[in-house]
Amino acid sequence: CCIPGCCIPLCCIPGCCIPLCCIPGCCIPLCCIPGCCIPLCCIPGCCIPLCCIPGCCIPLCCIPGCCIPLCCIPGCCIPLCCIPGCCIPLCCIPGCCIPLCCIPGCCIPLCCIPGCCIPLCCIPGCCIPLCCIPGCCIPLCCIPGCCIPLCCIPGCCIPLCCIPGCCIPLCCIPGCCIPLCCIPGCCIPLCCIPGCC
């Protein structure tokens, strides 16, 4: 330990008399690791070789696997969320750290469903597994039973009218969505009478 700069009472510890580590506050037996004697990083629990990165020595972030420069964000150091691409402040929500779902605008707790993390479908109310179909994520059409590719037509997403064969723009009239009456030319309010179609 008889090294200039290391003759500090706190630093005269066998194993801590490393010239780079003779810094007040860094002469902690656990922290006397070459590369870890960074003043900001000399925090108990943060002296892990992988975590001795400036900006990553945040007590909450000193978790193996979370000491990634992009992930050292307070609130994002959740073991499940330390995935490259998922360390976005809005996406650091338990259950939303799914690689496919780490899309800005899709990190909504209700929308973090595999298969529903489609940018166009990340609309509150549309994140229903049956409705996560490109072209069907129209707010008015996100009704259970109406998320049928043929029926995702604005004006046709009426619960009574979401019948295969009835999703014809001319026939999407309340009272005319009768399977027997969904015939082009018969979808006239006066003619939508069973037996008259």
CSV table of N, CA and C in Angstrom, one decimal, residues 105-175:
chain,number,residue,atom,x,y,z
A,105,GLY,N,-46.8,4.2,-28.5
A,105,GLY,CA,-48.3,4.2,-28.7
A,105,GLY,C,-48.9,2.9,-28.4
A,106,CYS,N,-48.2,1.8,-28.4
A,106,CYS,CA,-48.7,0.4,-28.1
A,106,CYS,C,-48.5,0.0,-26.7
A,107,CYS,N,-47.7,0.7,-25.9
A,107,CYS,CA,-47.4,0.3,-24.5
A,107,CYS,C,-48.6,0.8,-23.6
A,108,ILE,N,-49.8,0.3,-23.9
A,108,ILE,CA,-50.9,0.6,-23.1
A,108,ILE,C,-51.3,-0.8,-22.4
A,109,PRO,N,-51.4,-0.8,-21.1
A,109,PRO,CA,-51.6,-2.1,-20.5
A,109,PRO,C,-52.7,-3.0,-21.1
A,110,LEU,N,-53.8,-2.4,-21.6
A,110,LEU,CA,-54.8,-3.3,-22.3
A,110,LEU,C,-54.4,-3.8,-23.6
A,111,CYS,N,-53.4,-3.1,-24.3
A,111,CYS,CA,-53.0,-3.5,-25.6
A,111,CYS,C,-51.7,-4.4,-25.7
A,112,CYS,N,-51.1,-4.7,-24.6
A,112,CYS,CA,-49.9,-5.5,-24.5
A,112,CYS,C,-50.3,-7.0,-24.6
A,113,ILE,N,-50.9,-7.3,-25.7
A,113,ILE,CA,-51.3,-8.7,-26.0
A,113,ILE,C,-50.6,-9.1,-27.3
A,114,PRO,N,-49.9,-10.3,-27.2
A,114,PRO,CA,-49.2,-10.7,-28.5
A,114,PRO,C,-50.2,-10.8,-29.6
A,115,GLY,N,-49.9,-10.2,-30.7
A,115,GLY,CA,-50.8,-10.2,-31.9
A,115,GLY,C,-51.6,-8.9,-32.0
A,116,CYS,N,-51.7,-8.2,-30.9
A,116,CYS,CA,-52.5,-6.9,-30.8
A,116,CYS,C,-51.6,-5.7,-30.9
A,117,CYS,N,-50.3,-5.9,-30.8
A,117,CYS,CA,-49.4,-4.7,-30.9
A,117,CYS,C,-49.1,-4.3,-32.3
A,118,ILE,N,-50.1,-4.0,-33.0
A,118,ILE,CA,-50.0,-3.5,-34.4
A,118,ILE,C,-50.3,-2.0,-34.3
A,119,PRO,N,-49.3,-1.1,-34.8
A,119,PRO,CA,-49.5,0.3,-34.6
A,119,PRO,C,-50.9,0.8,-34.9
A,120,LEU,N,-51.6,0.4,-35.9
A,120,LEU,CA,-52.9,0.9,-36.3
A,120,LEU,C,-54.0,0.4,-35.3
A,121,CYS,N,-53.7,-0.7,-34.6
A,121,CYS,CA,-54.7,-1.3,-33.7
A,121,CYS,C,-54.5,-0.9,-32.2
A,122,CYS,N,-53.5,-0.1,-31.9
A,122,CYS,CA,-53.3,0.3,-30.5
A,122,CYS,C,-54.2,1.5,-30.1
A,123,ILE,N,-55.5,1.2,-30.2
A,123,ILE,CA,-56.5,2.2,-29.9
A,123,ILE,C,-57.3,1.7,-28.7
A,124,PRO,N,-57.5,2.5,-27.6
A,124,PRO,CA,-58.3,1.9,-26.5
A,124,PRO,C,-59.6,1.4,-26.9
A,125,GLY,N,-59.9,0.2,-26.6
A,125,GLY,CA,-61.2,-0.4,-27.0
A,125,GLY,C,-61.0,-1.4,-28.1
A,126,CYS,N,-59.9,-1.2,-28.9
A,126,CYS,CA,-59.7,-2.1,-30.1
A,126,CYS,C,-58.7,-3.2,-29.8
A,127,CYS,N,-58.1,-3.2,-28.6
A,127,CYS,CA,-57.1,-4.2,-28.3
A,127,CYS,C,-57.8,-5.5,-27.8
A,128,ILE,N,-58.7,-6.0,-28.6
A,128,ILE,CA,-59.4,-7.2,-28.3
A,128,ILE,C,-58.8,-8.3,-29.2
A,129,PRO,N,-58.4,-9.5,-28.7
A,129,PRO,CA,-57.7,-10.4,-29.6
A,129,PRO,C,-58.4,-10.7,-30.9
A,130,LEU,N,-59.8,-10.7,-30.9
A,130,LEU,CA,-60.5,-11.0,-32.1
A,130,LEU,C,-60.5,-9.8,-33.1
A,131,CYS,N,-60.3,-8.6,-32.6
A,131,CYS,CA,-60.3,-7.4,-33.4
A,131,CYS,C,-59.0,-6.9,-33.9
A,132,CYS,N,-57.9,-7.5,-33.5
A,132,CYS,CA,-56.6,-7.1,-33.9
A,132,CYS,C,-56.3,-7.6,-35.3
A,133,ILE,N,-57.1,-7.1,-36.3
A,133,ILE,CA,-56.9,-7.5,-37.7
A,133,ILE,C,-56.7,-6.2,-38.4
A,134,PRO,N,-55.6,-6.1,-39.2
A,134,PRO,CA,-55.4,-4.9,-40.0
A,134,PRO,C,-56.6,-4.6,-40.8
A,135,GLY,N,-57.1,-3.4,-40.7
A,135,GLY,CA,-58.3,-2.9,-41.4
A,135,GLY,C,-59.6,-3.0,-40.5
A,136,CYS,N,-59.5,-3.7,-39.4
A,136,CYS,CA,-60.7,-3.8,-38.5
A,136,CYS,C,-60.5,-3.0,-37.3
A,137,CYS,N,-59.4,-2.4,-37.1
A,137,CYS,CA,-59.1,-1.6,-35.9
A,137,CYS,C,-59.7,-0.2,-36.1
A,138,ILE,N,-61.0,-0.1,-36.4
A,138,ILE,CA,-61.7,1.2,-36.6
A,138,ILE,C,-62.5,1.4,-35.3
A,139,PRO,N,-62.3,2.5,-34.5
A,139,PRO,CA,-63.0,2.6,-33.2
A,139,PRO,C,-64.4,2.2,-33.2
A,140,LEU,N,-65.2,2.6,-34.3
A,140,LEU,CA,-66.6,2.2,-34.3
A,140,LEU,C,-66.9,0.7,-34.5
A,141,CYS,N,-65.8,0.0,-35.1
A,141,CYS,CA,-66.0,-1.4,-35.4
A,141,CYS,C,-65.5,-2.4,-34.4
A,142,CYS,N,-64.8,-1.9,-33.4
A,142,CYS,CA,-64.3,-2.7,-32.3
A,142,CYS,C,-65.4,-3.2,-31.4
A,143,ILE,N,-66.3,-4.0,-31.9
A,143,ILE,CA,-67.4,-4.5,-31.2
A,143,ILE,C,-67.3,-6.0,-31.3
A,144,PRO,N,-67.4,-6.8,-30.2
A,144,PRO,CA,-67.3,-8.3,-30.3
A,144,PRO,C,-68.4,-8.8,-31.3
A,145,GLY,N,-67.9,-9.5,-32.3
A,145,GLY,CA,-68.8,-10.1,-33.3
A,145,GLY,C,-68.8,-9.3,-34.6
A,146,CYS,N,-68.3,-8.1,-34.5
A,146,CYS,CA,-68.2,-7.2,-35.7
A,146,CYS,C,-66.8,-7.2,-36.4
A,147,CYS,N,-65.9,-7.8,-35.7
A,147,CYS,CA,-64.5,-7.8,-36.2
A,147,CYS,C,-64.3,-8.9,-37.2
A,148,ILE,N,-65.1,-8.9,-38.2
A,148,ILE,CA,-65.0,-9.8,-39.3
A,148,ILE,C,-64.5,-9.0,-40.5
A,149,PRO,N,-63.4,-9.5,-41.2
A,149,PRO,CA,-62.8,-8.6,-42.2
A,149,PRO,C,-63.9,-8.1,-43.2
A,150,LEU,N,-64.9,-8.8,-43.6
A,150,LEU,CA,-65.9,-8.3,-44.5
A,150,LEU,C,-66.8,-7.3,-43.9
A,151,CYS,N,-66.9,-7.2,-42.6
A,151,CYS,CA,-67.8,-6.3,-41.9
A,151,CYS,C,-67.2,-5.0,-41.4
A,152,CYS,N,-65.9,-4.9,-41.5
A,152,CYS,CA,-65.2,-3.7,-41.0
A,152,CYS,C,-65.3,-2.6,-42.0
A,153,ILE,N,-66.5,-2.2,-42.2
A,153,ILE,CA,-66.8,-1.1,-43.1
A,153,ILE,C,-67.5,0.0,-42.3
A,154,PRO,N,-67.0,1.2,-42.3
A,154,PRO,CA,-67.7,2.3,-41.5
A,154,PRO,C,-69.2,2.4,-41.9
A,155,GLY,N,-70.0,2.3,-40.9
A,155,GLY,CA,-71.5,2.3,-41.1
A,155,GLY,C,-72.1,1.0,-41.1
A,156,CYS,N,-71.2,-0.1,-41.2
A,156,CYS,CA,-71.8,-1.5,-41.2
A,156,CYS,C,-71.5,-2.2,-39.9
A,157,CYS,N,-70.7,-1.5,-39.0
A,157,CYS,CA,-70.4,-2.1,-37.7
A,157,CYS,C,-71.5,-1.9,-36.7
A,158,ILE,N,-72.7,-2.4,-37.1
A,158,ILE,CA,-73.9,-2.3,-36.2
A,158,ILE,C,-74.1,-3.7,-35.7
A,159,PRO,N,-74.1,-3.9,-34.3
A,159,PRO,CA,-74.2,-5.3,-33.8
A,159,PRO,C,-75.2,-6.2,-34.5
A,160,LEU,N,-76.4,-5.7,-34.9
A,160,LEU,CA,-77.4,-6.6,-35.5
A,160,LEU,C,-77.0,-6.9,-37.0
A,161,CYS,N,-76.1,-6.1,-37.6
A,161,CYS,CA,-75.8,-6.2,-39.0
A,161,CYS,C,-74.5,-7.0,-39.3
A,162,CYS,N,-73.8,-7.4,-38.2
A,162,CYS,CA,-72.5,-8.1,-38.4
A,162,CYS,C,-72.8,-9.6,-38.7
A,163,ILE,N,-73.5,-9.8,-39.8
A,163,ILE,CA,-73.9,-11.2,-40.2
A,163,ILE,C,-73.2,-11.4,-41.5
A,164,PRO,N,-72.5,-12.6,-41.7
A,164,PRO,CA,-71.8,-12.8,-43.0
A,164,PRO,C,-72.9,-12.7,-44.1
A,165,GLY,N,-72.6,-11.9,-45.1
A,165,GLY,CA,-73.5,-11.7,-46.2
A,165,GLY,C,-74.3,-10.5,-46.1
A,166,CYS,N,-74.4,-9.9,-44.9
A,166,CYS,CA,-75.2,-8.7,-44.7
A,166,CYS,C,-74.4,-7.4,-44.6
A,167,CYS,N,-73.1,-7.6,-44.6
A,167,CYS,CA,-72.2,-6.4,-44.5
A,167,CYS,C,-72.0,-5.8,-45.9
A,168,ILE,N,-73.1,-5.4,-46.5
A,168,ILE,CA,-73.0,-4.7,-47.8
A,168,ILE,C,-73.4,-3.3,-47.4
A,169,PRO,N,-72.7,-2.3,-47.9
A,169,PRO,CA,-73.0,-0.9,-47.5
A,169,PRO,C,-74.5,-0.6,-47.7
A,170,LEU,N,-75.1,-1.0,-48.7
A,170,LEU,CA,-76.6,-0.7,-49.0
A,170,LEU,C,-77.5,-1.4,-48.0
A,171,CYS,N,-77.0,-2.5,-47.4
A,171,CYS,CA,-77.9,-3.3,-46.5
A,171,CYS,C,-77.7,-3.0,-45.0
A,172,CYS,N,-76.7,-2.2,-44.7
A,172,CYS,CA,-76.4,-1.9,-43.3
A,172,CYS,C,-77.4,-0.9,-42.7
A,173,ILE,N,-78.7,-1.3,-42.7
A,173,ILE,CA,-79.8,-0.4,-42.3
A,173,ILE,C,-80.4,-1.2,-41.1
A,174,PRO,N,-80.6,-0.6,-39.9
A,174,PRO,CA,-81.2,-1.3,-38.8
A,174,PRO,C,-82.6,-1.8,-39.3
A,175,GLY,N,-82.9,-3.0,-39.1
A,175,GLY,CA,-84.2,-3.6,-39.5
A,175,GLY,C,-84.1,-4.4,-40.8
